[in-house]
Amino acid sequence: MPFQNDGQVDYKALTKLTELYLASGAAGLFANCLSSEMFELTPEERLQTIKHVVKVVDGAVPVVATGTFGGPIAQQADFVKQVYEAGTEAVIAITGLLAAEEQSDEYFNEQVFQLIDLTPGIPLGFYECPEPYKRLLSSEQLKQFVETGRVIYHKDTCLDIKQVEQKLAAVQGHNFGLYDAYMVHAVDSLKAGSAGLSCIQGNFYPELISWLCEHYDDASRAEEVNEVQKFFVRNMNVMHNVYPIVAKYSLNQRGIDISTFTRRKVGNFSSAVKRNVENLYSEYTNLRKSLEYAV
């Protein structure tokens, strides 16, 4: 999420950022997620930023957004309705906010079905968000939810390709897409049937993520596909360290006028961290040239 230096949401920069993603070939946008500092936004800011992204996108691609932020399930359902009315394709539920960490899968399932009952007609999805804690769904759970016909999206963060494959097998044939967040097995996940990638690396170089989703199964470009994935895996620590400040600084290098201000406590953006991001951009530029890919 772009902020002004005084901490207010920078809607002008949000427009530019959204336009960058569209120009980079993004097939859809997640407008209100951890990378957009959703937990640091007020409910009003969450809705306003979602509406802004939906307006800029203007129907070009689907937009999903988080709609659950804790509290009684009826309260969460009420905000889900508001997020859907903002123009989203589906509203995403944070798995770690539908049940406490010590509560059982059975209780979690009950909460999900209650949320489904309280939000009739609204397409839903899940995000295995690392905060407040990471609650992973089993393939059996996902199958139950998808079979209701209401769950069409899942952002997977299990980091385990075997689990991803099991989930995909369990929901085969349904109107549903799994989007993987883990770049280490990105190509294998796409080959297994994932609908796409939803990773923080897309906030640095979205056109490379789009390129990977387009060419992952192209035998004639297998070597280049491997190089792109290796680039992301090799630089994973750089992209995760002091995130999202590093992503904002990287976007600045690309000509997007965005402050590095963040409302999150993420550590020190030191000169060494800054140099790492600058070196990353240089490596990206060389990779882009080798792909004969114009940004």
PDB file of C-alpha atoms in Angstrom:
ATOM      1  CA  MET A   1       0.000   0.000   0.000  1.00  0.00           C
ATOM      2  CA  PRO A   2       1.447   3.385  -0.929  1.00  0.00           C
ATOM      3  CA  PHE A   3       1.382   6.043   1.763  1.00  0.00           C
ATOM      4  CA  GLN A   4       2.343   9.669   1.775  1.00  0.00           C
ATOM      5  CA  ASN A   5       5.237  10.636   4.026  1.00  0.00           C
ATOM      6  CA  ASP A   6       2.703  11.818   6.611  1.00  0.00           C
ATOM      7  CA  GLY A   7       1.189   8.337   6.766  1.00  0.00           C
ATOM      8  CA  GLN A   8      -1.984   9.005   4.792  1.00  0.00           C
ATOM      9  CA  VAL A   9      -2.959   6.674   1.951  1.00  0.00           C
ATOM     10  CA  ASP A  10      -1.492   7.942  -1.331  1.00  0.00           C
ATOM     11  CA  TYR A  11      -4.291   7.362  -3.822  1.00  0.00           C
ATOM     12  CA  LYS A  12      -2.366   8.905  -6.704  1.00  0.00           C
ATOM     13  CA  ALA A  13       0.452   6.387  -6.200  1.00  0.00           C
ATOM     14  CA  LEU A  14      -2.123   3.604  -5.753  1.00  0.00           C
ATOM     15  CA  THR A  15      -3.474   4.466  -9.199  1.00  0.00           C
ATOM     16  CA  LYS A  16       0.013   4.271 -10.730  1.00  0.00           C
ATOM     17  CA  LEU A  17       0.727   0.996  -8.954  1.00  0.00           C
ATOM     18  CA  THR A  18      -2.525  -0.558 -10.141  1.00  0.00           C
ATOM     19  CA  GLU A  19      -1.796   0.585 -13.695  1.00  0.00           C
ATOM     20  CA  LEU A  20       1.669  -1.008 -13.468  1.00  0.00           C
ATOM     21  CA  TYR A  21       0.177  -4.366 -12.502  1.00  0.00           C
ATOM     22  CA  LEU A  22      -2.334  -4.204 -15.346  1.00  0.00           C
ATOM     23  CA  ALA A  23       0.336  -3.219 -17.874  1.00  0.00           C
ATOM     24  CA  SER A  24       2.507  -6.088 -16.594  1.00  0.00           C
ATOM     25  CA  GLY A  25      -0.120  -8.649 -17.540  1.00  0.00           C
ATOM     26  CA  ALA A  26      -1.658  -9.397 -14.142  1.00  0.00           C
ATOM     27  CA  ALA A  27      -4.716 -11.624 -14.622  1.00  0.00           C
ATOM     28  CA  GLY A  28      -6.274 -10.410 -11.379  1.00  0.00           C
ATOM     29  CA  LEU A  29      -5.548  -8.259  -8.336  1.00  0.00           C
ATOM     30  CA  PHE A  30      -5.731  -8.872  -4.590  1.00  0.00           C
ATOM     31  CA  ALA A  31      -6.606  -5.377  -3.412  1.00  0.00           C
ATOM     32  CA  ASN A  32      -6.570  -5.740   0.362  1.00  0.00           C
ATOM     33  CA  CYS A  33      -4.022  -8.203   1.702  1.00  0.00           C
ATOM     34  CA  LEU A  34      -0.991  -8.396   3.990  1.00  0.00           C
ATOM     35  CA  SER A  35       1.249  -6.631   1.455  1.00  0.00           C
ATOM     36  CA  SER A  36      -1.204  -3.736   1.397  1.00  0.00           C
ATOM     37  CA  GLU A  37      -0.818  -3.436   5.175  1.00  0.00           C
ATOM     38  CA  MET A  38      -4.483  -4.336   5.664  1.00  0.00           C
ATOM     39  CA  PHE A  39      -4.143  -4.786   9.417  1.00  0.00           C
ATOM     40  CA  GLU A  40      -2.837  -1.219   9.742  1.00  0.00           C
ATOM     41  CA  LEU A  41      -5.750   0.304   7.807  1.00  0.00           C
ATOM     42  CA  THR A  42      -9.017   1.435   9.348  1.00  0.00           C
ATOM     43  CA  PRO A  43     -12.201  -0.286   8.093  1.00  0.00           C
ATOM     44  CA  GLU A  44     -13.004   2.899   6.174  1.00  0.00           C
ATOM     45  CA  GLU A  45      -9.568   2.931   4.536  1.00  0.00           C
ATOM     46  CA  ARG A  46      -9.902  -0.729   3.592  1.00  0.00           C
ATOM     47  CA  LEU A  47     -13.159  -0.078   1.785  1.00  0.00           C
ATOM     48  CA  GLN A  48     -11.941   3.136   0.170  1.00  0.00           C
ATOM     49  CA  THR A  49      -8.752   1.558  -1.191  1.00  0.00           C
ATOM     50  CA  ILE A  50     -10.708  -1.434  -2.539  1.00  0.00           C
ATOM     51  CA  LYS A  51     -13.162   0.887  -4.279  1.00  0.00           C
ATOM     52  CA  HIS A  52     -10.262   2.902  -5.705  1.00  0.00           C
ATOM     53  CA  VAL A  53      -8.557  -0.178  -7.170  1.00  0.00           C
ATOM     54  CA  VAL A  54     -11.852  -1.461  -8.594  1.00  0.00           C
ATOM     55  CA  LYS A  55     -12.423   1.923 -10.237  1.00  0.00           C
ATOM     56  CA  VAL A  56      -8.928   2.045 -11.777  1.00  0.00           C
ATOM     57  CA  VAL A  57      -9.191  -1.558 -13.006  1.00  0.00           C
ATOM     58  CA  ASP A  58     -12.580  -0.749 -14.581  1.00  0.00           C
ATOM     59  CA  GLY A  59     -13.421  -4.379 -15.260  1.00  0.00           C
ATOM     60  CA  ALA A  60     -10.148  -5.244 -17.017  1.00  0.00           C
ATOM     61  CA  VAL A  61      -9.391  -8.087 -14.563  1.00  0.00           C
ATOM     62  CA  PRO A  62     -11.122  -9.550 -11.494  1.00  0.00           C
ATOM     63  CA  VAL A  63     -10.390  -7.934  -8.129  1.00  0.00           C
ATOM     64  CA  VAL A  64     -10.578  -9.837  -4.852  1.00  0.00           C
ATOM     65  CA  ALA A  65     -10.120  -8.394  -1.362  1.00  0.00           C
ATOM     66  CA  THR A  66     -10.016  -9.507   2.256  1.00  0.00           C
ATOM     67  CA  GLY A  67     -13.275  -9.158   4.150  1.00  0.00           C
ATOM     68  CA  THR A  68     -12.681 -10.819   7.526  1.00  0.00           C
ATOM     69  CA  PHE A  69     -10.846  -9.095  10.364  1.00  0.00           C
ATOM     70  CA  GLY A  70     -11.904 -10.970  13.478  1.00  0.00           C
ATOM     71  CA  GLY A  71     -14.725 -10.658  15.953  1.00  0.00           C
ATOM     72  CA  PRO A  72     -18.046 -12.508  15.981  1.00  0.00           C
ATOM     73  CA  ILE A  73     -18.815 -14.310  12.738  1.00  0.00           C
ATOM     74  CA  ALA A  74     -21.886 -12.124  12.161  1.00  0.00           C
ATOM     75  CA  GLN A  75     -19.651  -9.036  12.323  1.00  0.00           C
ATOM     76  CA  GLN A  76     -17.210 -10.577   9.867  1.00  0.00           C
ATOM     77  CA  ALA A  77     -20.095 -11.456   7.546  1.00  0.00           C
ATOM     78  CA  ASP A  78     -21.295  -7.853   7.622  1.00  0.00           C
ATOM     79  CA  PHE A  79     -17.916  -6.573   6.426  1.00  0.00           C
ATOM     80  CA  VAL A  80     -17.763  -9.307   3.774  1.00  0.00           C
ATOM     81  CA  LYS A  81     -20.985  -7.857   2.358  1.00  0.00           C
ATOM     82  CA  GLN A  82     -19.502  -4.353   2.316  1.00  0.00           C
ATOM     83  CA  VAL A  83     -16.372  -5.569   0.519  1.00  0.00           C
ATOM     84  CA  TYR A  84     -18.470  -7.366  -2.079  1.00  0.00           C
ATOM     85  CA  GLU A  85     -20.611  -4.284  -2.612  1.00  0.00           C
ATOM     86  CA  ALA A  86     -17.375  -2.367  -3.295  1.00  0.00           C
ATOM     87  CA  GLY A  87     -17.169  -4.245  -6.602  1.00  0.00           C
ATOM     88  CA  THR A  88     -15.014  -7.275  -5.879  1.00  0.00           C
ATOM     89  CA  GLU A  89     -15.266 -10.583  -7.715  1.00  0.00           C
ATOM     90  CA  ALA A  90     -14.851 -12.548  -4.476  1.00  0.00           C
ATOM     91  CA  VAL A  91     -14.256 -11.762  -0.814  1.00  0.00           C
ATOM     92  CA  ILE A  92     -11.368 -13.469   0.918  1.00  0.00           C
ATOM     93  CA  ALA A  93     -11.452 -14.891   4.439  1.00  0.00           C
ATOM     94  CA  ILE A  94      -8.277 -15.004   6.535  1.00  0.00           C
ATOM     95  CA  THR A  95      -8.032 -18.562   7.853  1.00  0.00           C
ATOM     96  CA  GLY A  96      -6.311 -17.441  11.070  1.00  0.00           C
ATOM     97  CA  LEU A  97      -9.171 -15.077  11.930  1.00  0.00           C
ATOM     98  CA  LEU A  98     -12.011 -17.602  11.685  1.00  0.00           C
ATOM     99  CA  ALA A  99     -10.740 -19.624  14.644  1.00  0.00           C
ATOM    100  CA  ALA A 100      -8.055 -19.225  17.284  1.00  0.00           C
ATOM    101  CA  GLU A 101      -4.869 -21.250  16.940  1.00  0.00           C
ATOM    102  CA  GLU A 102      -5.860 -23.655  19.709  1.00  0.00           C
ATOM    103  CA  GLN A 103      -9.341 -24.266  18.310  1.00  0.00           C
ATOM    104  CA  SER A 104     -10.062 -27.431  16.350  1.00  0.00           C
ATOM    105  CA  ASP A 105     -10.541 -27.927  12.639  1.00  0.00           C
ATOM    106  CA  GLU A 106     -14.120 -28.917  13.421  1.00  0.00           C
ATOM    107  CA  TYR A 107     -14.764 -25.552  15.039  1.00  0.00           C
ATOM    108  CA  PHE A 108     -13.067 -23.785  12.133  1.00  0.00           C
ATOM    109  CA  ASN A 109     -15.263 -25.669   9.657  1.00  0.00           C
ATOM    110  CA  GLU A 110     -18.375 -24.648  11.583  1.00  0.00           C
ATOM    111  CA  GLN A 111     -17.270 -21.007  11.409  1.00  0.00           C
ATOM    112  CA  VAL A 112     -16.743 -21.256   7.651  1.00  0.00           C
ATOM    113  CA  PHE A 113     -20.150 -22.788   7.010  1.00  0.00           C
ATOM    114  CA  GLN A 114     -21.736 -20.153   9.221  1.00  0.00           C
ATOM    115  CA  LEU A 115     -19.975 -17.431   7.236  1.00  0.00           C
ATOM    116  CA  ILE A 116     -21.240 -19.004   4.016  1.00  0.00           C
ATOM    117  CA  ASP A 117     -24.794 -19.063   5.393  1.00  0.00           C
ATOM    118  CA  LEU A 118     -24.603 -15.420   6.488  1.00  0.00           C
ATOM    119  CA  THR A 119     -23.323 -14.147   3.115  1.00  0.00           C
ATOM    120  CA  PRO A 120     -25.729 -15.661   0.569  1.00  0.00           C
ATOM    121  CA  GLY A 121     -24.699 -15.355  -3.059  1.00  0.00           C
ATOM    122  CA  ILE A 122     -21.256 -13.888  -2.363  1.00  0.00           C
ATOM    123  CA  PRO A 123     -18.280 -15.767  -3.883  1.00  0.00           C
ATOM    124  CA  LEU A 124     -15.673 -16.425  -1.200  1.00  0.00           C
ATOM    125  CA  GLY A 125     -12.052 -17.450  -0.956  1.00  0.00           C
ATOM    126  CA  PHE A 126      -9.368 -18.220   1.606  1.00  0.00           C
ATOM    127  CA  TYR A 127      -5.958 -16.764   2.379  1.00  0.00           C
ATOM    128  CA  GLU A 128      -3.598 -18.767   4.591  1.00  0.00           C
ATOM    129  CA  CYS A 129      -2.175 -15.494   5.910  1.00  0.00           C
ATOM    130  CA  PRO A 130       0.885 -15.709   8.191  1.00  0.00           C
ATOM    131  CA  GLU A 131      -0.789 -13.283  10.610  1.00  0.00           C
ATOM    132  CA  PRO A 132      -2.113 -13.461  13.268  1.00  0.00           C
ATOM    133  CA  TYR A 133      -0.962 -17.057  12.797  1.00  0.00           C
ATOM    134  CA  LYS A 134      -0.838 -19.349   9.776  1.00  0.00           C
ATOM    135  CA  ARG A 135      -3.744 -21.797   9.667  1.00  0.00           C
ATOM    136  CA  LEU A 136      -3.402 -24.212   6.763  1.00  0.00           C
ATOM    137  CA  LEU A 137      -6.359 -25.955   5.164  1.00  0.00           C
ATOM    138  CA  SER A 138      -6.220 -29.659   4.428  1.00  0.00           C
ATOM    139  CA  SER A 139      -7.294 -30.961   1.047  1.00  0.00           C
ATOM    140  CA  GLU A 140     -10.341 -32.530   2.728  1.00  0.00           C
ATOM    141  CA  GLN A 141     -11.404 -29.205   4.230  1.00  0.00           C
ATOM    142  CA  LEU A 142     -10.916 -27.334   0.979  1.00  0.00           C
ATOM    143  CA  LYS A 143     -12.942 -29.960  -0.875  1.00  0.00           C
ATOM    144  CA  GLN A 144     -15.859 -29.543   1.549  1.00  0.00           C
ATOM    145  CA  PHE A 145     -15.861 -25.783   1.146  1.00  0.00           C
ATOM    146  CA  VAL A 146     -15.475 -25.748  -2.630  1.00  0.00           C
ATOM    147  CA  GLU A 147     -18.276 -28.278  -3.038  1.00  0.00           C
ATOM    148  CA  THR A 148     -20.710 -25.703  -1.622  1.00  0.00           C
ATOM    149  CA  GLY A 149     -20.271 -23.825  -4.911  1.00  0.00           C
ATOM    150  CA  ARG A 150     -19.447 -20.657  -2.983  1.00  0.00           C
ATOM    151  CA  VAL A 151     -15.664 -20.897  -2.620  1.00  0.00           C
ATOM    152  CA  ILE A 152     -13.818 -20.008  -5.825  1.00  0.00           C
ATOM    153  CA  TYR A 153     -10.377 -18.798  -4.653  1.00  0.00           C
ATOM    154  CA  HIS A 154      -7.560 -19.954  -2.400  1.00  0.00           C
ATOM    155  CA  LYS A 155      -4.214 -18.275  -1.715  1.00  0.00           C
ATOM    156  CA  ASP A 156      -1.985 -21.123  -0.608  1.00  0.00           C
ATOM    157  CA  THR A 157       0.993 -20.618   1.707  1.00  0.00           C
ATOM    158  CA  CYS A 158       1.706 -24.201   2.813  1.00  0.00           C
ATOM    159  CA  LEU A 159       5.162 -24.151   1.111  1.00  0.00           C
ATOM    160  CA  ASP A 160       4.745 -27.844   0.302  1.00  0.00           C
ATOM    161  CA  ILE A 161       4.174 -28.913  -3.306  1.00  0.00           C
ATOM    162  CA  LYS A 162       2.750 -32.292  -2.210  1.00  0.00           C
ATOM    163  CA  GLN A 163       0.032 -30.559  -0.203  1.00  0.00           C
ATOM    164  CA  VAL A 164      -0.670 -28.236  -3.129  1.00  0.00           C
ATOM    165  CA  GLU A 165      -1.062 -31.223  -5.439  1.00  0.00           C
ATOM    166  CA  GLN A 166      -3.422 -32.895  -2.972  1.00  0.00           C
ATOM    167  CA  LYS A 167      -5.563 -29.767  -2.746  1.00  0.00           C
ATOM    168  CA  LEU A 168      -5.731 -29.413  -6.512  1.00  0.00           C
ATOM    169  CA  ALA A 169      -6.719 -33.057  -6.926  1.00  0.00           C
ATOM    170  CA  ALA A 170      -9.446 -32.697  -4.306  1.00  0.00           C
ATOM    171  CA  VAL A 171     -11.182 -29.785  -6.075  1.00  0.00           C
ATOM    172  CA  GLN A 172     -10.698 -30.841  -9.696  1.00  0.00           C
ATOM    173  CA  GLY A 173     -13.629 -29.998 -11.938  1.00  0.00           C
ATOM    174  CA  HIS A 174     -14.972 -27.152  -9.829  1.00  0.00           C
ATOM    175  CA  ASN A 175     -15.144 -23.434 -10.607  1.00  0.00           C
ATOM    176  CA  PHE A 176     -12.159 -22.707  -8.419  1.00  0.00           C
ATOM    177  CA  GLY A 177      -8.605 -21.415  -8.594  1.00  0.00           C
ATOM    178  CA  LEU A 178      -5.650 -22.045  -6.284  1.00  0.00           C
ATOM    179  CA  TYR A 179      -3.008 -19.312  -6.319  1.00  0.00           C
ATOM    180  CA  ASP A 180       0.362 -20.266  -4.901  1.00  0.00           C
ATOM    181  CA  ALA A 181       2.422 -17.825  -2.826  1.00  0.00           C
ATOM    182  CA  TYR A 182       5.666 -19.823  -2.807  1.00  0.00           C
ATOM    183  CA  MET A 183       8.176 -19.109  -5.567  1.00  0.00           C
ATOM    184  CA  VAL A 184      10.446 -22.071  -4.757  1.00  0.00           C
ATOM    185  CA  HIS A 185       7.993 -24.488  -6.362  1.00  0.00           C
ATOM    186  CA  ALA A 186       6.137 -21.982  -8.566  1.00  0.00           C
ATOM    187  CA  VAL A 187       6.680 -23.815 -11.857  1.00  0.00           C
ATOM    188  CA  ASP A 188       5.787 -27.210 -10.388  1.00  0.00           C
ATOM    189  CA  SER A 189       2.660 -25.688  -8.847  1.00  0.00           C
ATOM    190  CA  LEU A 190       1.541 -24.221 -12.168  1.00  0.00           C
ATOM    191  CA  LYS A 191       2.205 -27.537 -13.920  1.00  0.00           C
ATOM    192  CA  ALA A 192       0.109 -29.287 -11.261  1.00  0.00           C
ATOM    193  CA  GLY A 193      -2.858 -27.063 -12.087  1.00  0.00           C
ATOM    194  CA  SER A 194      -2.594 -23.931  -9.952  1.00  0.00           C
ATOM    195  CA  ALA A 195      -4.504 -21.062 -11.539  1.00  0.00           C
ATOM    196  CA  GLY A 196      -1.668 -18.617 -10.941  1.00  0.00           C
ATOM    197  CA  LEU A 197       0.825 -17.149  -8.500  1.00  0.00           C
ATOM    198  CA  SER A 198       0.091 -14.723  -5.673  1.00  0.00           C
ATOM    199  CA  CYS A 199       3.470 -13.877  -4.184  1.00  0.00           C
ATOM    200  CA  ILE A 200       5.250 -10.844  -2.781  1.00  0.00           C
ATOM    201  CA  GLN A 201       7.732 -11.076  -5.680  1.00  0.00           C
ATOM    202  CA  GLY A 202       4.914  -9.786  -7.864  1.00  0.00           C
ATOM    203  CA  ASN A 203       5.159  -6.485  -6.013  1.00  0.00           C
ATOM    204  CA  PHE A 204       8.710  -6.097  -7.301  1.00  0.00           C
ATOM    205  CA  TYR A 205       8.609  -7.439 -10.865  1.00  0.00           C
ATOM    206  CA  PRO A 206       5.014  -8.316 -11.801  1.00  0.00           C
ATOM    207  CA  GLU A 207       5.818  -8.714 -15.503  1.00  0.00           C
ATOM    208  CA  LEU A 208       8.226 -11.561 -14.683  1.00  0.00           C
ATOM    209  CA  ILE A 209       5.522 -13.333 -12.693  1.00  0.00           C
ATOM    210  CA  SER A 210       3.118 -12.873 -15.627  1.00  0.00           C
ATOM    211  CA  TRP A 211       5.802 -14.143 -18.024  1.00  0.00           C
ATOM    212  CA  LEU A 212       6.333 -17.217 -15.859  1.00  0.00           C
ATOM    213  CA  CYS A 213       2.595 -17.950 -15.744  1.00  0.00           C
ATOM    214  CA  GLU A 214       2.478 -17.689 -19.537  1.00  0.00           C
ATOM    215  CA  HIS A 215       5.572 -19.751 -20.382  1.00  0.00           C
ATOM    216  CA  TYR A 216       5.975 -22.243 -17.497  1.00  0.00           C
ATOM    217  CA  ASP A 217       4.983 -25.182 -19.736  1.00  0.00           C
ATOM    218  CA  ASP A 218       6.656 -24.002 -22.940  1.00  0.00           C
ATOM    219  CA  ALA A 219       9.318 -26.605 -23.711  1.00  0.00           C
ATOM    220  CA  SER A 220      11.088 -24.223 -26.094  1.00  0.00           C
ATOM    221  CA  ARG A 221      11.653 -21.765 -23.215  1.00  0.00           C
ATOM    222  CA  ALA A 222      12.387 -24.245 -20.444  1.00  0.00           C
ATOM    223  CA  GLU A 223      15.861 -22.846 -19.841  1.00  0.00           C
ATOM    224  CA  GLU A 224      14.564 -19.282 -19.532  1.00  0.00           C
ATOM    225  CA  VAL A 225      11.726 -20.408 -17.266  1.00  0.00           C
ATOM    226  CA  ASN A 226      14.312 -22.040 -15.025  1.00  0.00           C
ATOM    227  CA  GLU A 227      16.401 -18.853 -14.972  1.00  0.00           C
ATOM    228  CA  VAL A 228      13.424 -16.701 -13.970  1.00  0.00           C
ATOM    229  CA  GLN A 229      12.463 -19.005 -11.124  1.00  0.00           C
ATOM    230  CA  LYS A 230      16.092 -19.226  -9.961  1.00  0.00           C
ATOM    231  CA  PHE A 231      16.293 -15.414  -9.980  1.00  0.00           C
ATOM    232  CA  PHE A 232      13.372 -15.193  -7.565  1.00  0.00           C
ATOM    233  CA  VAL A 233      14.531 -18.048  -5.350  1.00  0.00           C
ATOM    234  CA  ARG A 234      18.094 -16.737  -5.205  1.00  0.00           C
ATOM    235  CA  ASN A 235      16.882 -13.299  -4.128  1.00  0.00           C
ATOM    236  CA  MET A 236      14.103 -14.393  -1.786  1.00  0.00           C
ATOM    237  CA  ASN A 237      15.882 -13.119   1.324  1.00  0.00           C
ATOM    238  CA  VAL A 238      16.469  -9.716  -0.264  1.00  0.00           C
ATOM    239  CA  MET A 239      12.793  -9.386  -1.162  1.00  0.00           C
ATOM    240  CA  HIS A 240      11.555 -10.512   2.254  1.00  0.00           C
ATOM    241  CA  ASN A 241      13.952  -8.478   4.386  1.00  0.00           C
ATOM    242  CA  VAL A 242      12.370  -5.255   5.723  1.00  0.00           C
ATOM    243  CA  TYR A 243       9.350  -5.875   3.516  1.00  0.00           C
ATOM    244  CA  PRO A 244       7.331  -3.938   2.323  1.00  0.00           C
ATOM    245  CA  ILE A 245       9.817  -1.049   2.457  1.00  0.00           C
ATOM    246  CA  VAL A 246      12.156  -2.897   0.089  1.00  0.00           C
ATOM    247  CA  ALA A 247       9.333  -3.363  -2.435  1.00  0.00           C
ATOM    248  CA  LYS A 248       8.462   0.331  -2.312  1.00  0.00           C
ATOM    249  CA  TYR A 249      12.114   1.272  -2.798  1.00  0.00           C
ATOM    250  CA  SER A 250      12.331  -1.149  -5.721  1.00  0.00           C
ATOM    251  CA  LEU A 251       9.231   0.398  -7.298  1.00  0.00           C
ATOM    252  CA  ASN A 252      10.893   3.797  -6.948  1.00  0.00           C
ATOM    253  CA  GLN A 253      13.784   2.497  -9.017  1.00  0.00           C
ATOM    254  CA  ARG A 254      11.253   1.615 -11.700  1.00  0.00           C
ATOM    255  CA  GLY A 255       9.946   5.173 -11.829  1.00  0.00           C
ATOM    256  CA  ILE A 256       6.872   4.793  -9.592  1.00  0.00           C
ATOM    257  CA  ASP A 257       6.698   7.828  -7.307  1.00  0.00           C
ATOM    258  CA  ILE A 258       5.972   6.088  -4.017  1.00  0.00           C
ATOM    259  CA  SER A 259       7.190   6.858  -0.504  1.00  0.00           C
ATOM    260  CA  THR A 260       8.919   4.101   1.449  1.00  0.00           C
ATOM    261  CA  PHE A 261       6.749   4.998   4.453  1.00  0.00           C
ATOM    262  CA  THR A 262       5.096   2.015   6.108  1.00  0.00           C
ATOM    263  CA  ARG A 263       2.740   1.740   9.059  1.00  0.00           C
ATOM    264  CA  ARG A 264       4.240  -1.637   9.953  1.00  0.00           C
ATOM    265  CA  LYS A 265       7.205  -2.265  12.233  1.00  0.00           C
ATOM    266  CA  VAL A 266       9.514  -4.143   9.884  1.00  0.00           C
ATOM    267  CA  GLY A 267      13.070  -3.340  10.952  1.00  0.00           C
ATOM    268  CA  ASN A 268      15.787  -0.988   9.801  1.00  0.00           C
ATOM    269  CA  PHE A 269      16.035  -0.028   6.147  1.00  0.00           C
ATOM    270  CA  SER A 270      19.809   0.285   6.362  1.00  0.00           C
ATOM    271  CA  SER A 271      22.250   1.335   3.672  1.00  0.00           C
ATOM    272  CA  ALA A 272      23.223  -2.333   3.284  1.00  0.00           C
ATOM    273  CA  VAL A 273      19.603  -3.344   2.696  1.00  0.00           C
ATOM    274  CA  LYS A 274      19.250  -0.502   0.222  1.00  0.00           C
ATOM    275  CA  ARG A 275      22.345  -1.661  -1.698  1.00  0.00           C
ATOM    276  CA  ASN A 276      20.931  -5.182  -1.865  1.00  0.00           C
ATOM    277  CA  VAL A 277      17.745  -3.875  -3.475  1.00  0.00           C
ATOM    278  CA  GLU A 278      19.760  -1.792  -5.933  1.00  0.00           C
ATOM    279  CA  ASN A 279      21.831  -4.841  -6.865  1.00  0.00           C
ATOM    280  CA  LEU A 280      18.598  -6.779  -7.254  1.00  0.00           C
ATOM    281  CA  TYR A 281      17.311  -4.224  -9.744  1.00  0.00           C
ATOM    282  CA  SER A 282      20.549  -4.467 -11.716  1.00  0.00           C
ATOM    283  CA  GLU A 283      20.240  -8.260 -11.838  1.00  0.00           C
ATOM    284  CA  TYR A 284      16.596  -7.954 -12.887  1.00  0.00           C
ATOM    285  CA  THR A 285      17.555  -5.586 -15.713  1.00  0.00           C
ATOM    286  CA  ASN A 286      20.083  -8.082 -17.053  1.00  0.00           C
ATOM    287  CA  LEU A 287      17.564 -10.905 -16.796  1.00  0.00           C
ATOM    288  CA  ARG A 288      14.960  -8.866 -18.619  1.00  0.00           C
ATOM    289  CA  LYS A 289      17.393  -8.227 -21.445  1.00  0.00           C
ATOM    290  CA  SER A 290      18.251 -11.909 -21.683  1.00  0.00           C
ATOM    291  CA  LEU A 291      14.554 -12.725 -22.023  1.00  0.00           C
ATOM    292  CA  GLU A 292      14.243 -10.075 -24.729  1.00  0.00           C
ATOM    293  CA  TYR A 293      11.362  -8.813 -22.679  1.00  0.00           C
ATOM    294  CA  ALA A 294      10.458  -5.120 -22.796  1.00  0.00           C
ATOM    295  CA  VAL A 295       8.860  -3.620 -19.720  1.00  0.00           C
TER     296      VAL A 295
END
